[in-house]
Amino acid sequence: MKSKAAGLPLGYRLAVTSRCLAALVGGYLLAAMASVCMGLLLPMPKAEAVITGMMLSFLFYLVAILWSFACRTAAQAWLGILLPSAVLALINGLAYWMNTP
Amino acid sequence: MKEGFRQSMAWLHTWAGLVFGWLLFAIFLTGTLSYFKAEINHWSQPEIPSRALNSAASLDLAQRYLQTHAAGAGSWFIDLPSEREPELSVSWRPAGGGRGDSTQKVLDPATGSELQARDSRGGDFFYRFHFQLQMPHPWGRWLSTFCALMMFVGLITGIITHKKIFKEFFTFRPGKAQRSWLDGHNAIGVLVLPFHLMISYSSLVIFMALVMPASIAVSYNNDTRAFFSDVFGIPQSVKATGKAAEPLPLSTLYAKVQEQVPGARIAWVEVQNPGDENARVRVTRYSGDRIAHLRGGGWLFDGVSGTHLSSDFADTTPMLISGGFYGLHLGEFAGPVLRWLYFFFGLAGTAVIGTGLVMWLGKRQLKHAKSGVQPFELRLVEVLNIASMSGLILAVAGFFWANRLIPAFQEGRADAEINTFFLIWGLSLLHALLRPGRKAWGEQLAVAAVFYLALPLINAWTTGQGLNHSIRVGDWSMAGFDLTALGCGLFLYWAARKMLLPPVVAPKRAPKVAKAAALIESEVK
């Protein structure tokens, strides 16, 4: 799994690459969506909500990274990150639309 | 990754640690040095004498100097000396000018006369390097923040991997090769775990507006300035009327501040439209006066009438939390004891990263110990380990040597110091490529030991402010630097000796080593 890199099948390597991308790119997307959501919806003044959202977003990023490597397959890793991101994006869209006069 | 949760977390710990370990080692080591930024600055500019502090007197001296030399400027800045850094510096900009147009002078805080100090980035070089990595803005900040995230991931996965974390903490088996490295890695990691978690998470908080700006973009319609003025309050600048007016002495305003907050330490003072009817004086408090690091605080005065116009903003909870993380990371509030603790915790973080890298390699080298031939990737990791650790330690010493050996008033000497740093770092990489692993380690550590042990001597020889002088006059920033260099030198001597002498593992203990290897195999996948 580790130092025998030369003997690893291509499929395994692609799966690891895919998980890394899910962790880094997908994780960032999830964290950004979560921070926007908190910035829009937290019941506090705007600046404070934005700061709180940014601070907590890194925990979402962390969990997304751990998830990407903990789950059974690479496809599952993507699903577990993109699905909540999409839900958050929907909430964000609604909240933004309702806030805009 | 099919083996279960702990195994997959161990896998992530191992590989994230390897890929980002080299850079993290450099970030941690230079960041640790930054806890003594002021002291290193002082050591790097020995021409600036240590004087008894008197902020009010220094302010008036600076004001007098600026009235003579920069009467028509748009704004003045006065950076006051502190217990840790004796420099009184003044700078000024023409009206409407930016940062690039400012002129800076260093004054003697006791007499107000101009001082000629050698041009050096000093401690600021290491401080800047640890989050900008000598890369163009904003790439260095992005990369170092990303490394901090990886450190955070490494810590959490490390905790998950070692579930028997507190039991293992009391386990240390010295003199058993790989086993000792693992025990050391775990013990140091657990001992300062709260510091590690704080330092890596706070790095993310410090640059959150840079790396996670989505919510600012949405909530403030992409207007970052509006966000910052909401958070920190952008100081309103007042136009000059063109009518001259006699300004109040700055010490009067300083006394007003002391009346409001007795004992408040002042970091710097800004005067807008000096000499004008509409002069404004902003007095900014030393951020080490409290734990939370908040921008925008301070007092604003009318520079002519002395009317107090505004002061600190009300701090809201989220700002106090984020400012608290910021302040904890910087540790500016720390007194001498806590500062040393910060320093040692920083070294411990550096050591956790270093032992992790050594272990990654050692464990894999065991498999090739019999044949004596290393595969390419292991040799690559070995070379990078050596250059990134002993090479960096050597380069830091090289920077300090350059500071003392490049003539004090040579043109472009500040850049020459930095070039020396990178040149030595590059040479250490070359050396690591040419020499076998253990020899390369030992030789670089030995040279580094000589470099550090000689620093106090070079200091005494080139500036006359060696230990005999600095201890006598009580200049403890200077003396502390020299003594720390001696301590580092002795430690490096010990490490070099260990590397250069043949390993003490007796042949009859060989089976034990193999057993230890099997143990590690089962624990760190």
XYZ file of C-alpha atoms in Angstrom:
626
model
C 0.000 0.000 0.000
C 2.872 2.372 0.669
C 6.447 1.846 -0.380
C 5.621 -0.875 -2.875
C 4.400 1.932 -5.098
C 5.933 0.397 -8.212
C 3.801 -2.711 -7.869
C 0.506 -0.920 -7.350
C -2.189 -1.275 -10.002
C -3.170 1.783 -11.998
C -6.730 1.630 -10.728
C -5.554 1.979 -7.139
C -3.418 4.985 -7.994
C -6.260 6.689 -9.814
C -8.513 6.065 -6.840
C -5.989 7.663 -4.486
C -5.638 10.646 -6.834
C -9.392 10.964 -6.953
C -9.632 10.884 -3.147
C -6.916 13.560 -2.883
C -8.869 15.784 -5.268
C -12.094 15.133 -3.366
C -10.308 16.069 -0.131
C -8.636 19.236 -1.411
C -10.986 20.631 -4.053
C -14.241 19.146 -2.783
C -13.306 19.905 0.802
C -12.631 23.532 -0.058
C -15.967 23.779 -1.861
C -17.789 22.361 1.157
C -15.945 24.689 3.546
C -16.675 27.725 1.376
C -20.360 26.802 1.101
C -20.591 26.299 4.847
C -18.915 29.658 5.537
C -21.304 31.449 3.166
C -24.264 29.716 4.786
C -23.201 30.763 8.283
C -22.410 34.263 7.074
C -25.941 34.623 5.695
C -27.985 32.791 8.293
C -26.367 33.145 11.711
C -28.543 35.400 13.875
C -25.933 38.071 14.580
C -24.668 41.268 12.939
C -23.298 40.721 9.450
C -19.581 41.191 10.200
C -19.757 38.833 13.178
C -21.645 36.177 11.244
C -19.073 36.334 8.445
C -16.156 36.026 10.887
C -17.786 33.105 12.680
C -18.488 31.414 9.365
C -14.914 31.788 8.181
C -13.511 30.525 11.482
C -15.685 27.425 11.552
C -15.309 26.648 7.845
C -11.912 25.048 8.471
C -13.528 22.408 10.649
C -15.736 21.475 7.683
C -12.609 21.305 5.553
C -10.924 19.058 8.108
C -13.863 16.665 8.331
C -14.117 16.559 4.524
C -10.446 15.600 4.248
C -10.778 12.869 6.861
C -13.948 11.618 5.196
C -12.284 11.413 1.781
C -9.778 8.910 3.065
C -11.947 7.110 5.590
C -14.819 5.973 3.367
C -14.892 2.777 1.329
C -14.570 4.015 -2.240
C -13.467 7.142 -4.050
C -16.952 7.578 -5.515
C -18.380 7.546 -2.021
C -15.827 10.195 -1.007
C -17.045 12.510 -3.751
C -20.693 11.821 -3.031
C -20.268 12.514 0.679
C -18.759 15.901 -0.100
C -20.697 17.063 -3.135
C -24.135 16.198 -1.767
C -23.898 18.375 1.366
C -22.196 21.079 -0.720
C -25.145 21.078 -3.109
C -27.647 21.262 -0.240
C -25.710 24.162 1.285
C -25.531 25.870 -2.113
C -29.301 25.581 -2.412
C -29.818 27.075 1.053
C -27.328 29.828 0.231
C -29.095 30.606 -3.013
C -32.466 30.857 -1.281
C -31.097 32.974 1.552
C -29.292 35.287 -0.870
C -32.409 35.624 -3.042
C -34.562 36.425 -0.006
C -32.045 38.978 1.269
C -31.784 40.781 -2.053
C -34.605 43.272 -2.443
C -7.823 2.362 2.716
C -9.973 -0.697 3.006
C -8.540 -1.730 6.346
C -10.657 0.347 8.668
C -10.856 3.796 10.120
C -7.662 3.905 12.185
C -5.549 2.389 9.432
C -6.822 4.824 6.822
C -6.170 7.728 9.206
C -2.652 6.406 9.794
C -2.164 6.293 6.041
C -3.263 9.928 5.752
C -1.013 10.914 8.681
C 1.989 9.226 7.078
C 1.583 10.676 3.615
C 0.363 14.169 4.443
C 3.253 14.293 6.911
C 5.799 13.246 4.308
C 4.644 15.553 1.521
C 4.301 18.661 3.682
C 6.825 17.794 6.391
C 9.827 19.492 4.795
C 8.064 22.792 4.319
C 6.371 22.545 7.715
C 9.750 21.998 9.353
C 11.013 25.246 7.843
C 7.812 27.101 8.755
C 7.958 25.859 12.340
C 11.639 26.560 12.848
C 11.538 30.089 11.444
C 8.240 30.703 13.236
C 9.823 29.603 16.502
C 12.670 32.062 15.927
C 10.029 34.751 15.419
C 9.031 34.561 19.083
C 12.333 36.357 19.600
C 11.932 38.633 16.592
C 12.545 41.781 18.628
C 15.648 40.328 20.271
C 17.026 39.121 16.936
C 16.328 42.566 15.481
C 18.280 44.097 18.316
C 21.175 41.689 17.809
C 21.148 42.386 14.049
C 21.500 46.128 14.563
C 24.044 46.451 17.348
C 24.516 50.149 16.542
C 21.222 50.952 18.260
C 21.952 51.279 21.956
C 19.680 49.994 24.713
C 18.368 52.910 26.753
C 16.075 53.320 29.730
C 12.522 53.578 28.414
C 10.754 56.910 28.533
C 7.939 56.972 25.990
C 6.859 60.557 26.653
C 10.367 61.935 26.216
C 10.960 59.786 23.119
C 7.733 61.085 21.583
C 8.770 64.703 22.050
C 12.238 64.012 20.656
C 10.709 62.334 17.626
C 8.247 65.182 17.166
C 11.058 67.747 17.310
C 13.080 65.767 14.770
C 10.110 65.469 12.415
C 9.238 69.159 12.716
C 12.765 69.974 11.581
C 13.115 67.344 8.849
C 9.603 66.572 7.628
C 7.519 69.665 8.313
C 5.575 69.543 5.053
C 4.808 65.822 5.066
C 1.272 64.423 4.780
C 1.717 62.065 7.703
C 4.270 60.988 10.288
C 4.739 57.638 11.965
C 6.601 57.198 15.199
C 7.510 53.670 16.279
C 8.349 53.705 19.988
C 11.019 51.582 21.674
C 9.939 48.719 23.928
C 11.606 46.669 26.641
C 12.587 44.142 24.002
C 13.593 46.381 21.114
C 15.391 49.661 21.740
C 14.747 51.183 18.316
C 12.936 54.522 18.023
C 12.085 54.921 14.373
C 10.293 57.696 12.562
C 8.982 57.797 9.027
C 6.989 60.177 6.943
C 5.098 60.318 3.668
C 4.198 63.209 1.408
C 0.483 64.092 1.274
C -1.331 61.478 -0.812
C 1.718 59.222 -0.875
C 1.609 55.463 -0.361
C 3.777 53.084 1.587
C 6.468 53.118 -1.075
C 7.006 56.883 -0.739
C 7.884 56.858 2.926
C 11.257 57.825 4.313
C 12.468 56.124 7.475
C 15.084 57.168 10.025
C 16.282 55.563 13.225
C 16.769 57.856 16.205
C 18.546 57.492 19.497
C 15.669 57.297 21.990
C 17.619 59.243 24.594
C 18.930 62.142 22.522
C 16.781 62.225 19.395
C 19.815 62.334 17.131
C 19.899 60.259 13.955
C 21.562 56.850 14.255
C 23.365 55.037 11.479
C 22.467 51.369 11.875
C 23.428 48.569 9.517
C 20.746 47.656 7.011
C 19.394 44.242 7.991
C 16.052 42.481 7.944
C 17.069 40.715 11.157
C 14.302 38.815 12.900
C 11.767 40.173 10.421
C 13.330 38.022 7.723
C 12.514 34.795 9.584
C 9.129 36.165 10.607
C 8.194 37.018 7.022
C 9.658 33.800 5.678
C 7.557 31.676 7.995
C 4.318 32.769 6.349
C 5.402 34.160 2.977
C 8.121 31.645 2.134
C 9.950 34.268 0.063
C 7.257 33.921 -2.600
C 5.351 36.745 -4.344
C 2.127 37.868 -2.670
C -0.248 36.157 -2.062
C 1.158 32.730 -3.030
C 3.421 32.308 -0.038
C 0.574 33.051 2.350
C -1.686 30.603 0.551
C 0.942 27.870 0.634
C 1.880 28.363 4.270
C -1.790 28.464 5.300
C -2.320 25.263 3.381
C 0.635 23.715 5.208
C -1.028 24.776 8.460
C -4.176 22.953 7.389
C -2.062 19.865 6.704
C -0.475 20.203 10.147
C -3.984 20.336 11.586
C -4.921 17.225 9.614
C -1.718 15.551 10.783
C -2.519 16.288 14.416
C -6.079 15.009 14.276
C -5.146 11.887 12.332
C -2.237 11.391 14.720
C -4.589 11.463 17.690
C -6.919 9.001 15.988
C -4.033 6.688 15.104
C -2.614 6.574 18.602
C -5.742 5.817 20.539
C -3.749 4.744 23.551
C -2.349 8.233 23.542
C -1.846 8.788 27.257
C -0.532 5.326 27.935
C 1.994 5.753 25.141
C 3.012 9.095 26.512
C 4.612 7.389 29.489
C 6.417 4.943 27.263
C 9.904 5.878 26.243
C 12.443 3.273 25.260
C 15.756 5.031 24.572
C 18.592 3.498 22.597
C 16.330 1.281 20.540
C 16.617 2.915 17.135
C 13.253 3.116 15.375
C 11.319 2.418 18.564
C 12.906 5.427 20.301
C 12.083 7.717 17.396
C 8.446 6.648 17.527
C 8.272 7.070 21.298
C 9.897 10.490 21.028
C 7.541 11.535 18.235
C 4.534 10.488 20.320
C 5.773 11.913 23.610
C 6.615 15.351 22.228
C 3.470 15.351 20.134
C 1.215 14.612 23.102
C 3.063 16.776 25.605
C 2.520 19.972 23.655
C -0.640 18.912 21.857
C -2.712 21.921 23.018
C -0.006 24.241 21.668
C 0.119 22.365 18.372
C -3.637 22.478 17.928
C -3.738 26.170 18.823
C -0.857 27.118 16.561
C -2.127 25.301 13.478
C -5.776 26.314 13.851
C -4.870 29.926 14.634
C -2.756 30.121 11.447
C -5.924 29.330 9.527
C -7.848 31.996 11.450
C -5.145 34.614 10.840
C -5.428 34.318 7.063
C -9.090 33.331 6.859
C -10.144 36.453 4.959
C -7.459 35.676 2.375
C -8.029 31.952 1.923
C -11.772 31.649 2.627
C -13.254 34.851 1.207
C -16.485 33.354 -0.183
C -18.707 34.600 2.633
C -17.287 38.118 2.351
C -17.979 38.017 -1.371
C -21.588 36.993 -0.797
C -22.498 38.965 2.321
C -20.702 42.141 1.247
C -21.296 41.908 -2.503
C -17.605 41.361 -3.179
C -16.622 44.553 -1.367
C -13.770 43.446 0.895
C -13.131 47.003 2.039
C -16.681 47.300 3.328
C -16.127 44.143 5.371
C -12.899 45.401 6.896
C -14.336 48.810 7.722
C -17.261 47.000 9.369
C -14.862 44.907 11.427
C -11.980 47.219 12.222
C -13.325 50.631 11.332
C -11.362 52.360 8.578
C -9.925 55.558 10.028
C -11.538 58.604 8.489
C -8.861 60.829 7.054
C -9.363 64.564 7.372
C -8.273 67.013 4.704
C -5.654 69.587 5.611
C -7.016 73.155 5.616
C -3.689 74.712 4.678
C -3.735 76.953 7.745
C -0.813 76.349 10.049
C -1.444 75.858 13.757
C 0.800 75.231 16.708
C 0.597 71.491 17.527
C 0.406 70.119 21.051
C 3.463 68.255 22.278
C 2.808 64.540 21.765
C 3.746 63.868 25.366
C 0.606 65.775 26.423
C -1.539 63.374 24.433
C 0.486 60.472 25.838
C -0.354 61.721 29.335
C -4.054 61.801 28.389
C -3.846 58.163 27.315
C -2.149 57.259 30.584
C -4.917 59.041 32.460
C -7.530 56.892 30.737
C -5.668 53.595 30.932
C -2.855 53.760 33.489
C 0.168 51.759 32.394
C -0.957 51.367 28.773
C 2.055 50.718 26.559
C 2.123 52.534 23.245
C 3.402 50.855 20.102
C 3.234 53.689 17.622
C 1.784 57.100 16.940
C 0.562 58.439 13.626
C 0.161 62.133 12.933
C -1.954 63.154 9.937
C -1.551 66.649 8.496
C 1.220 67.611 10.941
C 1.499 71.344 11.550
C -1.946 71.941 10.095
C -5.058 73.214 11.821
C -6.629 69.825 11.083
C -3.847 67.684 12.531
C -5.014 64.304 13.795
C -3.024 62.065 16.124
C -3.724 58.355 16.334
C -2.143 56.583 19.285
C -2.008 52.799 18.940
C -1.624 50.567 21.917
C 1.037 47.863 22.091
C -0.770 44.683 21.072
C 0.988 42.740 23.819
C -1.004 44.641 26.439
C -3.708 42.018 26.135
C -4.041 38.547 24.696
C -6.491 39.230 21.871
C -4.829 40.829 18.871
C -7.229 43.379 17.408
C -6.574 45.879 14.699
C -7.991 49.350 14.600
C -7.932 49.949 18.341
C -6.389 53.073 19.784
C -7.131 56.687 20.523
C -7.725 59.484 18.044
C -6.948 63.046 19.115
C -7.186 66.467 17.579
C -3.485 67.330 17.292
C -4.017 71.043 18.015
C -6.686 71.232 20.706
C -5.985 67.785 22.181
C -9.686 66.848 22.068
C -10.181 63.113 22.376
C -12.210 62.196 19.279
C -12.680 58.432 19.494
C -11.169 55.314 20.948
C -11.431 51.529 20.898
C -14.356 49.862 19.235
C -16.637 47.656 21.237
C -15.340 44.106 20.840
C -17.890 41.508 19.898
C -17.537 37.858 20.849
C -16.589 36.481 17.404
C -13.968 39.211 17.034
C -12.571 38.477 20.459
C -12.342 34.785 19.607
C -10.641 35.330 16.257
C -8.458 38.079 17.732
C -7.712 35.754 20.634
C -6.447 33.042 18.298
C -4.396 35.670 16.481
C -2.896 36.918 19.743
C -2.211 33.432 21.068
C -0.374 32.590 17.870
C 1.809 35.701 18.008
C 2.378 35.481 21.758
C 3.137 39.199 22.001
C 1.538 39.360 25.439
C 3.997 36.811 26.820
C 6.506 37.862 29.452
C 10.003 36.363 29.523
C 9.037 33.010 31.092
C 6.035 32.426 28.860
C 8.037 33.580 25.852
C 10.684 30.947 26.509
C 7.915 28.400 26.926
C 6.546 29.467 23.518
C 10.035 29.058 22.096
C 10.439 25.547 23.472
C 6.940 24.551 22.397
C 7.807 25.795 18.924
C 10.988 23.723 18.972
C 8.923 20.748 20.122
C 6.615 21.218 17.127
C 9.649 21.361 14.874
C 10.953 18.189 16.509
C 7.661 16.333 16.030
C 7.806 17.090 12.313
C 11.502 16.185 12.121
C 11.166 12.879 13.977
C 8.197 11.997 11.792
C 10.235 12.506 8.637
C 13.186 10.538 10.036
C 10.862 7.701 11.025
C 9.166 7.513 7.646
C 12.540 6.947 6.067
C 14.121 4.755 8.750
C 11.262 2.320 8.726
C 11.513 1.849 4.980
C 15.296 1.724 4.952
C 15.228 -1.251 7.310
C 13.896 -3.393 4.494
C 16.890 -2.528 2.357
C 19.451 -2.661 5.161
C 20.797 -6.070 4.112
C 21.262 -5.351 0.430
C 22.712 -1.907 1.141
C 21.113 -0.518 -1.998
C 18.419 2.078 -1.560
C 15.678 2.587 -4.102
C 15.628 6.010 -5.739
C 12.615 7.332 -3.834
C 14.125 6.541 -0.445
C 17.382 8.259 -1.385
C 15.375 11.284 -2.544
C 13.562 11.491 0.789
C 16.865 11.097 2.596
C 18.482 13.962 0.700
C 15.466 16.210 1.243
C 15.349 15.310 4.930
C 18.979 16.294 5.393
C 18.784 19.517 3.389
C 15.487 20.624 4.911
C 16.561 19.994 8.494
C 20.304 20.244 9.123
C 20.648 22.399 6.003
C 18.133 24.937 7.265
C 19.719 25.022 10.714
C 23.027 25.733 9.007
C 21.509 28.416 6.781
C 20.044 30.256 9.788
C 23.501 30.400 11.348
C 24.869 31.548 7.993
C 22.433 34.470 8.018
C 23.760 35.596 11.397
C 27.372 35.193 10.266
C 26.597 37.313 7.212
C 25.081 39.928 9.491
C 28.358 40.283 11.351
C 30.824 39.742 8.501
C 29.354 41.848 5.679
C 30.680 45.389 6.199
C 28.141 47.384 8.199
C 27.526 50.073 5.614
C 27.945 48.182 2.375
C 25.364 48.897 -0.295
C 22.607 46.241 -0.505
C 23.831 44.335 2.526
C 20.334 43.385 3.735
C 19.760 41.474 0.499
C 23.234 39.988 0.693
C 22.370 38.492 4.080
C 19.266 36.858 2.649
C 21.214 35.598 -0.356
C 23.779 34.061 1.978
C 20.967 32.258 3.775
C 19.643 30.700 0.562
C 23.113 30.035 -0.825
C 24.068 27.993 2.236
C 20.748 26.189 2.148
C 21.399 25.328 -1.512
C 24.926 24.152 -0.772
C 23.605 21.881 1.963
C 21.333 20.248 -0.614
C 24.307 19.710 -2.897
C 26.332 18.274 -0.031
C 23.493 15.928 0.924
C 23.388 14.694 -2.678
C 27.089 13.917 -2.738
C 27.546 12.247 0.644
C 26.028 9.094 2.123
C 23.116 9.733 4.477
C 24.573 9.370 7.945
C 27.805 11.152 6.958
C 25.887 14.031 5.403
C 23.795 14.429 8.557
C 26.838 14.318 10.809
C 28.961 16.681 8.737
C 26.246 19.293 8.357
C 25.392 19.128 12.045
C 29.081 19.418 12.931
C 29.553 22.485 10.732
C 26.356 23.951 12.200
C 27.688 23.315 15.710
C 30.855 25.245 14.874
C 28.787 28.029 13.283
C 26.606 28.485 16.359
C 29.392 28.092 18.917
C 31.412 30.750 17.118
C 28.572 33.289 16.890
C 29.194 34.889 20.312
C 32.902 35.164 19.468
C 32.232 36.832 16.123
C 29.806 39.165 17.818
C 32.399 40.140 20.417
C 35.087 40.507 17.778
C 33.136 42.614 15.259
C 30.981 44.779 17.520
C 32.646 44.735 20.920
C 29.282 43.804 22.411
C 30.129 40.224 23.332
C 28.908 38.452 26.434
C 31.460 40.156 28.682
C 29.988 43.531 27.681
C 26.285 42.716 27.359
C 26.014 40.935 30.705
C 27.890 43.719 32.454
C 25.569 46.448 31.144
C 22.491 44.249 31.533
C 21.609 44.101 27.813
C 19.801 40.783 28.151
C 18.413 40.713 24.610
C 21.956 40.709 23.271
C 23.300 38.357 25.925
C 20.307 36.038 25.551
C 20.974 35.703 21.842
C 24.619 34.796 22.368
C 23.822 32.332 25.151
C 21.100 30.706 23.052
C 23.559 30.368 20.173
C 25.981 28.633 22.537
C 23.222 26.299 23.726
C 22.244 25.445 20.151
C 25.887 24.834 19.303
C 26.305 22.388 22.177
C 23.134 20.523 21.229
C 24.228 20.303 17.595
C 27.678 19.094 18.697
C 25.992 16.288 20.635
C 23.808 15.408 17.635
C 26.728 15.491 15.213
C 28.763 13.213 17.495
C 25.928 10.708 17.578
C 25.753 10.700 13.798
C 29.470 10.541 13.084
C 30.417 7.877 15.636
C 29.463 4.330 14.650
C 26.004 3.378 15.941
C 26.117 1.668 19.333
C 23.617 -1.059 18.491
C 25.490 -4.264 19.415
C 25.140 -7.231 17.067
C 23.432 -9.375 19.665
C 20.643 -6.825 19.870
C 19.942 -7.120 16.200
C 16.965 -9.463 16.634
C 15.406 -6.921 18.987
C 15.691 -4.265 16.338
C 13.920 -6.539 13.927
C 11.204 -7.078 16.486
C 10.885 -3.362 17.025
C 10.558 -2.930 13.309
C 7.745 -5.440 13.271
C 6.064 -3.557 16.086
C 6.298 -0.304 14.233
C 5.043 -2.001 11.126
C 1.913 -2.934 13.003
C 1.420 0.496 14.484
C 2.276 3.016 11.820
C 1.007 1.936 8.501
